[in-house]
mmCIF file of N, CA and C in Angstrom:
data_model
loop_
_atom_site.group_PDB
_atom_site.id
_atom_site.type_symbol
_atom_site.label_atom_id
_atom_site.label_comp_id
_atom_site.label_asym_id
_atom_site.label_seq_id
_atom_site.Cartn_x
_atom_site.Cartn_y
_atom_site.Cartn_z
ATOM 1 N N MET A 1453 -21.106 6.791 47.385
ATOM 2 C CA MET A 1453 -20.890 7.202 46.011
ATOM 3 C C MET A 1453 -19.423 7.004 45.662
ATOM 4 N N ASN A 1454 -19.156 6.367 44.532
ATOM 5 C CA ASN A 1454 -17.793 6.167 44.081
ATOM 6 C C ASN A 1454 -17.354 7.355 43.256
ATOM 7 N N THR A 1455 -16.170 7.864 43.538
ATOM 8 C CA THR A 1455 -15.625 8.944 42.727
ATOM 9 C C THR A 1455 -14.618 8.369 41.749
ATOM 10 N N LEU A 1456 -14.420 9.067 40.661
ATOM 11 C CA LEU A 1456 -13.497 8.624 39.627
ATOM 12 C C LEU A 1456 -12.128 9.235 39.852
ATOM 13 N N ASN A 1457 -11.104 8.534 39.392
ATOM 14 C CA ASN A 1457 -9.798 9.172 39.395
ATOM 15 C C ASN A 1457 -9.684 10.024 38.131
ATOM 16 N N SER A 1458 -8.684 10.873 38.081
ATOM 17 C CA SER A 1458 -8.549 11.805 36.960
ATOM 18 C C SER A 1458 -8.388 11.084 35.628
ATOM 19 N N GLY A 1459 -7.645 9.986 35.610
ATOM 20 C CA GLY A 1459 -7.443 9.251 34.363
ATOM 21 C C GLY A 1459 -8.730 8.691 33.799
ATOM 22 N N THR A 1460 -9.564 8.119 34.660
ATOM 23 C CA THR A 1460 -10.846 7.575 34.200
ATOM 24 C C THR A 1460 -11.762 8.691 33.721
ATOM 25 N N ARG A 1461 -11.770 9.803 34.447
ATOM 26 C CA ARG A 1461 -12.615 10.939 34.058
ATOM 27 C C ARG A 1461 -12.191 11.484 32.699
ATOM 28 N N ILE A 1462 -10.889 11.691 32.508
ATOM 29 C CA ILE A 1462 -10.396 12.209 31.229
ATOM 30 C C ILE A 1462 -10.672 11.195 30.117
ATOM 31 N N GLY A 1463 -10.445 9.913 30.385
ATOM 32 C CA GLY A 1463 -10.724 8.878 29.393
ATOM 33 C C GLY A 1463 -12.180 8.851 28.984
ATOM 34 N N THR A 1464 -13.059 8.993 29.962
ATOM 35 C CA THR A 1464 -14.494 9.030 29.665
ATOM 36 C C THR A 1464 -14.847 10.259 28.833
ATOM 37 N N MET A 1465 -14.261 11.397 29.184
ATOM 38 C CA MET A 1465 -14.531 12.623 28.426
ATOM 39 C C MET A 1465 -14.072 12.486 26.977
ATOM 40 N N ILE A 1466 -12.893 11.911 26.778
ATOM 41 C CA ILE A 1466 -12.362 11.750 25.420
ATOM 42 C C ILE A 1466 -13.209 10.739 24.637
ATOM 43 N N LEU A 1467 -13.544 9.621 25.260
ATOM 44 C CA LEU A 1467 -14.380 8.617 24.597
ATOM 45 C C LEU A 1467 -15.747 9.199 24.238
ATOM 46 N N ASP A 1468 -16.351 9.949 25.161
ATOM 47 C CA ASP A 1468 -17.622 10.623 24.880
ATOM 48 C C ASP A 1468 -17.475 11.610 23.724
ATOM 49 N N HIS A 1469 -16.399 12.368 23.743
ATOM 50 C CA HIS A 1469 -16.191 13.373 22.699
ATOM 51 C C HIS A 1469 -16.084 12.711 21.322
ATOM 52 N N PHE A 1470 -15.287 11.645 21.219
ATOM 53 C CA PHE A 1470 -15.155 10.966 19.931
ATOM 54 C C PHE A 1470 -16.473 10.317 19.504
ATOM 55 N N ALA A 1471 -17.156 9.669 20.421
ATOM 56 C CA ALA A 1471 -18.431 9.022 20.087
ATOM 57 C C ALA A 1471 -19.464 10.045 19.642
ATOM 58 N N MET A 1472 -19.563 11.151 20.382
ATOM 59 C CA MET A 1472 -20.574 12.145 20.030
ATOM 60 C C MET A 1472 -20.183 12.934 18.781
ATOM 61 N N THR A 1473 -18.897 13.132 18.540
ATOM 62 C CA THR A 1473 -18.474 13.776 17.293
ATOM 63 C C THR A 1473 -18.859 12.905 16.104
ATOM 64 N N PHE A 1474 -18.714 11.593 16.251
ATOM 65 C CA PHE A 1474 -19.132 10.671 15.196
ATOM 66 C C PHE A 1474 -20.635 10.795 14.949
ATOM 67 N N VAL A 1475 -21.424 10.820 16.024
ATOM 68 C CA VAL A 1475 -22.878 10.944 15.894
ATOM 69 C C VAL A 1475 -23.244 12.287 15.257
ATOM 70 N N VAL A 1476 -22.593 13.365 15.695
ATOM 71 C CA VAL A 1476 -22.871 14.698 15.139
ATOM 72 C C VAL A 1476 -22.559 14.712 13.646
ATOM 73 N N MET A 1477 -21.456 14.096 13.260
ATOM 74 C CA MET A 1477 -21.087 14.109 11.847
ATOM 75 C C MET A 1477 -22.051 13.311 10.970
ATOM 76 N N ILE A 1478 -22.694 12.308 11.521
ATOM 77 C CA ILE A 1478 -23.705 11.573 10.755
ATOM 78 C C ILE A 1478 -24.815 12.527 10.317
ATOM 79 N N PHE A 1479 -25.154 13.481 11.176
ATOM 80 C CA PHE A 1479 -26.221 14.423 10.844
ATOM 81 C C PHE A 1479 -25.706 15.645 10.094
ATOM 82 N N ALA A 1480 -24.499 16.109 10.393
ATOM 83 C CA ALA A 1480 -23.993 17.340 9.800
ATOM 84 C C ALA A 1480 -23.323 17.128 8.442
ATOM 85 N N ALA A 1481 -22.715 15.972 8.221
ATOM 86 C CA ALA A 1481 -21.950 15.733 6.995
ATOM 87 C C ALA A 1481 -22.780 15.840 5.712
ATOM 88 N N PRO A 1482 -24.012 15.327 5.666
ATOM 89 C CA PRO A 1482 -24.757 15.458 4.407
ATOM 90 C C PRO A 1482 -24.973 16.916 3.988
ATOM 91 N N GLY A 1483 -25.250 17.782 4.938
ATOM 92 C CA GLY A 1483 -25.405 19.199 4.610
ATOM 93 C C GLY A 1483 -24.106 19.827 4.142
ATOM 94 N N MET A 1484 -23.006 19.409 4.750
ATOM 95 C CA MET A 1484 -21.703 19.925 4.340
ATOM 96 C C MET A 1484 -21.361 19.466 2.934
ATOM 97 N N VAL A 1485 -21.627 18.200 2.632
ATOM 98 C CA VAL A 1485 -21.356 17.668 1.291
ATOM 99 C C VAL A 1485 -22.226 18.390 0.264
ATOM 100 N N TYR A 1486 -23.474 18.635 0.611
ATOM 101 C CA TYR A 1486 -24.373 19.365 -0.294
ATOM 102 C C TYR A 1486 -23.826 20.759 -0.569
ATOM 103 N N ASP A 1487 -23.386 21.462 0.471
ATOM 104 C CA ASP A 1487 -22.830 22.804 0.283
ATOM 105 C C ASP A 1487 -21.586 22.776 -0.600
ATOM 106 N N ILE A 1488 -20.740 21.781 -0.406
ATOM 107 C CA ILE A 1488 -19.524 21.675 -1.214
ATOM 108 C C ILE A 1488 -19.874 21.469 -2.676
ATOM 109 N N THR A 1489 -20.806 20.565 -2.947
ATOM 110 C CA THR A 1489 -21.174 20.301 -4.339
ATOM 111 C C THR A 1489 -21.847 21.510 -4.977
ATOM 112 N N GLN A 1490 -22.640 22.254 -4.216
ATOM 113 C CA GLN A 1490 -23.290 23.444 -4.754
ATOM 114 C C GLN A 1490 -22.283 24.564 -5.013
ATOM 115 N N THR A 1491 -21.308 24.694 -4.137
ATOM 116 C CA THR A 1491 -20.316 25.751 -4.281
ATOM 117 C C THR A 1491 -19.401 25.486 -5.473
ATOM 118 N N PHE A 1492 -18.911 24.245 -5.616
ATOM 119 C CA PHE A 1492 -18.003 23.942 -6.712
ATOM 120 C C PHE A 1492 -18.730 23.739 -8.029
ATOM 121 N N GLY A 1493 -20.010 23.504 -7.980
ATOM 122 C CA GLY A 1493 -20.774 23.310 -9.199
ATOM 123 C C GLY A 1493 -21.179 24.610 -9.873
ATOM 124 N N ASN A 1494 -21.142 25.719 -9.149
ATOM 125 C CA ASN A 1494 -21.582 26.998 -9.693
ATOM 126 C C ASN A 1494 -20.606 28.085 -9.252
ATOM 127 N N PRO A 1495 -19.856 28.685 -10.160
ATOM 128 C CA PRO A 1495 -18.857 29.686 -9.770
ATOM 129 C C PRO A 1495 -19.467 30.979 -9.220
ATOM 130 N N ASP A 1496 -20.763 31.221 -9.447
ATOM 131 C CA ASP A 1496 -21.396 32.448 -8.976
ATOM 132 C C ASP A 1496 -21.925 32.350 -7.544
ATOM 133 N N VAL A 1497 -21.859 31.166 -6.955
ATOM 134 C CA VAL A 1497 -22.398 30.952 -5.614
ATOM 135 C C VAL A 1497 -21.379 31.384 -4.568
ATOM 136 N N GLN A 1498 -21.854 32.120 -3.578
ATOM 137 C CA GLN A 1498 -21.007 32.532 -2.458
ATOM 138 C C GLN A 1498 -20.771 31.324 -1.544
ATOM 139 N N PRO A 1499 -19.509 30.999 -1.204
ATOM 140 C CA PRO A 1499 -19.255 29.854 -0.311
ATOM 141 C C PRO A 1499 -19.944 30.031 1.043
ATOM 142 N N LYS A 1500 -20.457 28.922 1.600
ATOM 143 C CA LYS A 1500 -21.181 28.959 2.874
ATOM 144 C C LYS A 1500 -20.305 28.522 4.041
ATOM 145 N N LEU A 1501 -19.001 28.388 3.827
ATOM 146 C CA LEU A 1501 -18.072 27.965 4.871
ATOM 147 C C LEU A 1501 -18.427 26.591 5.426
ATOM 148 N N PHE A 1502 -19.042 25.772 4.604
ATOM 149 C CA PHE A 1502 -19.351 24.391 4.959
ATOM 150 C C PHE A 1502 -20.184 24.281 6.233
ATOM 151 N N LEU A 1503 -21.113 25.179 6.422
ATOM 152 C CA LEU A 1503 -21.979 25.129 7.605
ATOM 153 C C LEU A 1503 -23.078 24.091 7.445
ATOM 154 N N GLY A 1504 -23.325 23.667 6.237
ATOM 155 C CA GLY A 1504 -24.350 22.646 6.024
ATOM 156 C C GLY A 1504 -25.740 23.193 6.266
ATOM 157 N N ASN A 1505 -26.654 22.304 6.423
ATOM 158 C CA ASN A 1505 -28.031 22.658 6.699
ATOM 159 C C ASN A 1505 -28.147 23.055 8.172
ATOM 160 N N TYR A 1506 -28.652 24.253 8.422
ATOM 161 C CA TYR A 1506 -28.741 24.753 9.799
ATOM 162 C C TYR A 1506 -29.573 23.841 10.692
ATOM 163 N N TYR A 1507 -30.646 23.317 10.153
ATOM 164 C CA TYR A 1507 -31.520 22.466 10.952
ATOM 165 C C TYR A 1507 -30.833 21.158 11.352
ATOM 166 N N LEU A 1508 -30.073 20.593 10.428
ATOM 167 C CA LEU A 1508 -29.328 19.387 10.766
ATOM 168 C C LEU A 1508 -28.253 19.683 11.803
ATOM 169 N N ASN A 1509 -27.619 20.856 11.696
ATOM 170 C CA ASN A 1509 -26.606 21.239 12.687
ATOM 171 C C ASN A 1509 -27.226 21.437 14.066
ATOM 172 N N ILE A 1510 -28.379 22.061 14.105
ATOM 173 C CA ILE A 1510 -29.068 22.256 15.389
ATOM 174 C C ILE A 1510 -29.418 20.902 15.997
ATOM 175 N N LEU A 1511 -29.926 19.986 15.180
ATOM 176 C CA LEU A 1511 -30.241 18.642 15.656
ATOM 177 C C LEU A 1511 -28.984 17.940 16.171
ATOM 178 N N ALA A 1512 -27.902 18.038 15.404
ATOM 179 C CA ALA A 1512 -26.665 17.358 15.778
ATOM 180 C C ALA A 1512 -26.117 17.898 17.105
ATOM 181 N N PHE A 1513 -26.070 19.203 17.264
ATOM 182 C CA PHE A 1513 -25.517 19.755 18.498
ATOM 183 C C PHE A 1513 -26.461 19.583 19.683
ATOM 184 N N SER A 1514 -27.756 19.527 19.423
ATOM 185 C CA SER A 1514 -28.659 19.233 20.539
ATOM 186 C C SER A 1514 -28.453 17.801 21.021
ATOM 187 N N LEU A 1515 -28.132 16.883 20.109
ATOM 188 C CA LEU A 1515 -27.795 15.518 20.518
ATOM 189 C C LEU A 1515 -26.529 15.522 21.378
ATOM 190 N N TYR A 1516 -25.567 16.339 20.994
ATOM 191 C CA TYR A 1516 -24.310 16.405 21.758
ATOM 192 C C TYR A 1516 -24.572 16.954 23.164
ATOM 193 N N PHE A 1517 -25.349 18.012 23.259
ATOM 194 C CA PHE A 1517 -25.623 18.611 24.568
ATOM 195 C C PHE A 1517 -26.511 17.722 25.437
ATOM 196 N N ASN A 1518 -27.271 16.847 24.818
ATOM 197 C CA ASN A 1518 -28.171 15.957 25.555
ATOM 198 C C ASN A 1518 -27.661 14.519 25.571
ATOM 199 N N LYS A 1519 -26.364 14.344 25.480
ATOM 200 C CA LYS A 1519 -25.798 13.009 25.318
ATOM 201 C C LYS A 1519 -26.076 12.074 26.478
ATOM 202 N N ASP A 1520 -26.253 12.573 27.681
ATOM 203 C CA ASP A 1520 -26.474 11.671 28.817
ATOM 204 C C ASP A 1520 -27.759 11.984 29.581
ATOM 205 N N ILE A 1521 -28.792 12.403 28.852
ATOM 206 C CA ILE A 1521 -30.038 12.728 29.551
ATOM 207 C C ILE A 1521 -30.844 11.489 29.931
ATOM 208 N N TYR A 1522 -30.590 10.361 29.287
ATOM 209 C CA TYR A 1522 -31.348 9.160 29.635
ATOM 210 C C TYR A 1522 -30.618 8.415 30.746
ATOM 211 N N MET A 1523 -31.151 8.491 31.945
ATOM 212 C CA MET A 1523 -30.606 7.822 33.119
ATOM 213 C C MET A 1523 -29.173 8.256 33.457
ATOM 214 N N GLY A 1524 -28.771 9.461 32.994
ATOM 215 C CA GLY A 1524 -27.446 9.973 33.323
ATOM 216 C C GLY A 1524 -26.312 9.197 32.691
ATOM 217 N N ARG A 1525 -26.574 8.586 31.555
ATOM 218 C CA ARG A 1525 -25.544 7.739 30.938
ATOM 219 C C ARG A 1525 -25.405 8.047 29.454
ATOM 220 N N SER A 1526 -24.213 8.411 29.044
ATOM 221 C CA SER A 1526 -23.909 8.631 27.637
ATOM 222 C C SER A 1526 -23.365 7.335 27.051
ATOM 223 N N ILE A 1527 -22.938 7.380 25.801
ATOM 224 C CA ILE A 1527 -22.390 6.191 25.147
ATOM 225 C C ILE A 1527 -21.169 5.681 25.910
ATOM 226 N N ALA A 1528 -20.256 6.586 26.232
ATOM 227 C CA ALA A 1528 -19.030 6.182 26.951
ATOM 228 C C ALA A 1528 -19.351 5.715 28.364
ATOM 229 N N LYS A 1529 -20.270 6.386 29.021
ATOM 230 C CA LYS A 1529 -20.627 5.993 30.391
ATOM 231 C C LYS A 1529 -21.291 4.612 30.404
ATOM 232 N N ARG A 1530 -22.074 4.313 29.391
ATOM 233 C CA ARG A 1530 -22.674 2.978 29.306
ATOM 234 C C ARG A 1530 -21.596 1.924 29.082
ATOM 235 N N ALA A 1531 -20.635 2.238 28.217
ATOM 236 C CA ALA A 1531 -19.561 1.277 27.930
ATOM 237 C C ALA A 1531 -18.705 1.022 29.171
ATOM 238 N N LEU A 1532 -18.498 2.054 29.976
ATOM 239 C CA LEU A 1532 -17.666 1.933 31.173
ATOM 240 C C LEU A 1532 -18.468 1.681 32.441
ATOM 241 N N LYS A 1533 -19.790 1.500 32.274
ATOM 242 C CA LYS A 1533 -20.693 1.235 33.403
ATOM 243 C C LYS A 1533 -20.624 2.342 34.463
ATOM 244 N N LEU A 1534 -20.672 3.599 33.975
ATOM 245 C CA LEU A 1534 -20.682 4.771 34.852
ATOM 246 C C LEU A 1534 -22.001 5.504 34.690
ATOM 247 N N GLN A 1535 -22.257 6.457 35.572
ATOM 248 C CA GLN A 1535 -23.513 7.192 35.535
ATOM 249 C C GLN A 1535 -23.326 8.549 36.197
ATOM 250 N N VAL A 1536 -24.001 9.564 35.651
ATOM 251 C CA VAL A 1536 -24.012 10.888 36.268
ATOM 252 C C VAL A 1536 -25.063 10.854 37.370
ATOM 253 N N VAL A 1537 -24.667 11.214 38.588
ATOM 254 C CA VAL A 1537 -25.611 11.207 39.706
ATOM 255 C C VAL A 1537 -25.723 12.603 40.295
ATOM 256 N N ASP A 1538 -26.887 12.880 40.826
ATOM 257 C CA ASP A 1538 -27.130 14.137 41.533
ATOM 258 C C ASP A 1538 -26.384 14.071 42.859
ATOM 259 N N ILE A 1539 -25.581 15.078 43.141
ATOM 260 C CA ILE A 1539 -24.743 15.056 44.344
ATOM 261 C C ILE A 1539 -25.577 15.129 45.627
ATOM 262 N N ARG A 1540 -26.774 15.707 45.539
ATOM 263 C CA ARG A 1540 -27.621 15.830 46.739
ATOM 264 C C ARG A 1540 -28.398 14.554 47.047
ATOM 265 N N THR A 1541 -28.917 13.913 45.998
ATOM 266 C CA THR A 1541 -29.792 12.756 46.214
ATOM 267 C C THR A 1541 -29.090 11.422 45.972
ATOM 268 N N ASN A 1542 -27.947 11.457 45.317
ATOM 269 C CA ASN A 1542 -27.200 10.255 44.964
ATOM 270 C C ASN A 1542 -27.998 9.340 44.026
ATOM 271 N N LYS A 1543 -28.935 9.927 43.272
ATOM 272 C CA LYS A 1543 -29.720 9.218 42.264
ATOM 273 C C LYS A 1543 -29.300 9.720 40.890
ATOM 274 N N PRO A 1544 -29.663 9.018 39.820
ATOM 275 C CA PRO A 1544 -29.296 9.497 38.482
ATOM 276 C C PRO A 1544 -29.766 10.934 38.261
ATOM 277 N N ALA A 1545 -28.904 11.737 37.675
ATOM 278 C CA ALA A 1545 -29.244 13.130 37.408
ATOM 279 C C ALA A 1545 -30.407 13.197 36.420
ATOM 280 N N ASN A 1546 -31.296 14.174 36.634
ATOM 281 C CA ASN A 1546 -32.439 14.292 35.739
ATOM 282 C C ASN A 1546 -32.004 14.933 34.411
ATOM 283 N N PRO A 1547 -32.822 14.833 33.371
ATOM 284 C CA PRO A 1547 -32.436 15.328 32.054
ATOM 285 C C PRO A 1547 -32.053 16.810 32.030
ATOM 286 N N LEU A 1548 -32.761 17.655 32.779
ATOM 287 C CA LEU A 1548 -32.426 19.080 32.785
ATOM 288 C C LEU A 1548 -31.037 19.314 33.376
ATOM 289 N N LYS A 1549 -30.721 18.640 34.460
ATOM 290 C CA LYS A 1549 -29.396 18.787 35.067
ATOM 291 C C LYS A 1549 -28.309 18.292 34.125
ATOM 292 N N CYS A 1550 -28.566 17.215 33.417
ATOM 293 C CA CYS A 1550 -27.582 16.712 32.461
ATOM 294 C C CYS A 1550 -27.386 17.692 31.311
ATOM 295 N N PHE A 1551 -28.473 18.281 30.830
ATOM 296 C CA PHE A 1551 -28.369 19.265 29.753
ATOM 297 C C PHE A 1551 -27.551 20.468 30.208
ATOM 298 N N VAL A 1552 -27.872 21.024 31.370
ATOM 299 C CA VAL A 1552 -27.140 22.188 31.887
ATOM 300 C C VAL A 1552 -25.672 21.822 32.109
ATOM 301 N N ARG A 1553 -25.434 20.634 32.618
ATOM 302 C CA ARG A 1553 -24.067 20.161 32.849
ATOM 303 C C ARG A 1553 -23.284 20.119 31.544
ATOM 304 N N ASN A 1554 -23.933 19.749 30.457
ATOM 305 C CA ASN A 1554 -23.247 19.615 29.177
ATOM 306 C C ASN A 1554 -23.096 20.920 28.415
ATOM 307 N N LEU A 1555 -23.722 21.990 28.856
ATOM 308 C CA LEU A 1555 -23.555 23.275 28.167
ATOM 309 C C LEU A 1555 -22.115 23.762 28.234
ATOM 310 N N THR A 1556 -21.380 23.323 29.242
ATOM 311 C CA THR A 1556 -19.985 23.756 29.365
ATOM 312 C C THR A 1556 -19.051 22.973 28.449
ATOM 313 N N ILE A 1557 -19.589 22.092 27.625
ATOM 314 C CA ILE A 1557 -18.766 21.348 26.666
ATOM 315 C C ILE A 1557 -18.089 22.313 25.698
ATOM 316 N N ILE A 1558 -18.682 23.466 25.507
ATOM 317 C CA ILE A 1558 -18.083 24.480 24.641
ATOM 318 C C ILE A 1558 -16.684 24.837 25.151
ATOM 319 N N LEU A 1559 -16.492 24.739 26.456
ATOM 320 C CA LEU A 1559 -15.205 25.029 27.091
ATOM 321 C C LEU A 1559 -14.402 23.749 27.306
ATOM 322 N N TRP A 1560 -14.448 22.820 26.362
ATOM 323 C CA TRP A 1560 -13.892 21.491 26.544
ATOM 324 C C TRP A 1560 -12.441 21.481 27.015
ATOM 325 N N PRO A 1561 -11.532 22.281 26.444
ATOM 326 C CA PRO A 1561 -10.147 22.254 26.945
ATOM 327 C C PRO A 1561 -10.044 22.673 28.412
ATOM 328 N N ILE A 1562 -10.858 23.617 28.825
ATOM 329 C CA ILE A 1562 -10.857 24.049 30.227
ATOM 330 C C ILE A 1562 -11.435 22.941 31.105
ATOM 331 N N GLU A 1563 -12.444 22.241 30.602
ATOM 332 C CA GLU A 1563 -13.025 21.109 31.340
ATOM 333 C C GLU A 1563 -11.972 20.039 31.624
ATOM 334 N N VAL A 1564 -11.082 19.795 30.674
ATOM 335 C CA VAL A 1564 -10.031 18.798 30.863
ATOM 336 C C VAL A 1564 -9.094 19.227 31.988
ATOM 337 N N VAL A 1565 -8.712 20.500 32.001
ATOM 338 C CA VAL A 1565 -7.826 21.002 33.059
ATOM 339 C C VAL A 1565 -8.515 20.886 34.411
ATOM 340 N N VAL A 1566 -9.791 21.254 34.479
ATOM 341 C CA VAL A 1566 -10.538 21.151 35.741
ATOM 342 C C VAL A 1566 -10.636 19.688 36.173
ATOM 343 N N ALA A 1567 -10.833 18.775 35.221
ATOM 344 C CA ALA A 1567 -10.926 17.352 35.558
ATOM 345 C C ALA A 1567 -9.605 16.826 36.113
ATOM 346 N N LEU A 1568 -8.500 17.377 35.650
ATOM 347 C CA LEU A 1568 -7.206 16.967 36.192
ATOM 348 C C LEU A 1568 -7.015 17.459 37.627
ATOM 349 N N ILE A 1569 -7.555 18.636 37.913
ATOM 350 C CA ILE A 1569 -7.402 19.229 39.247
ATOM 351 C C ILE A 1569 -8.428 18.668 40.219
ATOM 352 N N ASN A 1570 -9.691 18.619 39.778
ATOM 353 C CA ASN A 1570 -10.790 18.176 40.643
ATOM 354 C C ASN A 1570 -11.438 16.956 39.997
ATOM 355 N N ASN A 1571 -11.134 15.769 40.481
ATOM 356 C CA ASN A 1571 -11.673 14.577 39.830
ATOM 357 C C ASN A 1571 -13.070 14.208 40.310
ATOM 358 N N GLU A 1572 -13.679 15.025 41.151
ATOM 359 C CA GLU A 1572 -15.038 14.726 41.619
ATOM 360 C C GLU A 1572 -16.112 15.422 40.798
ATOM 361 N N ARG A 1573 -15.824 16.637 40.294
ATOM 362 C CA ARG A 1573 -16.856 17.402 39.596
ATOM 363 C C ARG A 1573 -16.284 18.151 38.415
ATOM 364 N N ARG A 1574 -17.131 18.309 37.374
ATOM 365 C CA ARG A 1574 -16.798 19.126 36.218
ATOM 366 C C ARG A 1574 -17.294 20.538 36.442
ATOM 367 N N ILE A 1575 -16.944 21.457 35.537
ATOM 368 C CA ILE A 1575 -17.443 22.828 35.627
ATOM 369 C C ILE A 1575 -18.954 22.833 35.600
ATOM 370 N N GLY A 1576 -19.540 22.037 34.702
ATOM 371 C CA GLY A 1576 -20.998 21.970 34.575
ATOM 372 C C GLY A 1576 -21.695 21.415 35.793
ATOM 373 N N ASP A 1577 -20.966 20.712 36.666
ATOM 374 C CA ASP A 1577 -21.572 20.157 37.875
ATOM 375 C C ASP A 1577 -21.816 21.219 38.939
ATOM 376 N N PHE A 1578 -21.090 22.307 38.849
ATOM 377 C CA PHE A 1578 -21.272 23.362 39.847
ATOM 378 C C PHE A 1578 -22.465 24.208 39.498
#
């Protein structure tokens, strides 16, 4: 199994983050634009803090959390010819493991620090 150096790991994380933020915004932006037009069009409407349509947001963030469930490869991993592998079997991680691994994306700044210290595994890998 090939391990990544810290620079490649951080680069992949940043590329994934930008790619998935773009994908999330494709789904979330229409709801946000709708909320903005409704809020400014009617002075009696309570602002919704630009949360958009809840269902579109749920769809968008589920895409983010499931970014590499197909064969352990996200957009950035495909571009860089990398893959998430199960440490025990050395085969592509299954979709559930990839989903659980990505739940720690909420702690993204901490993930970057951990990636600088430990270039073999992320927080979600443990």
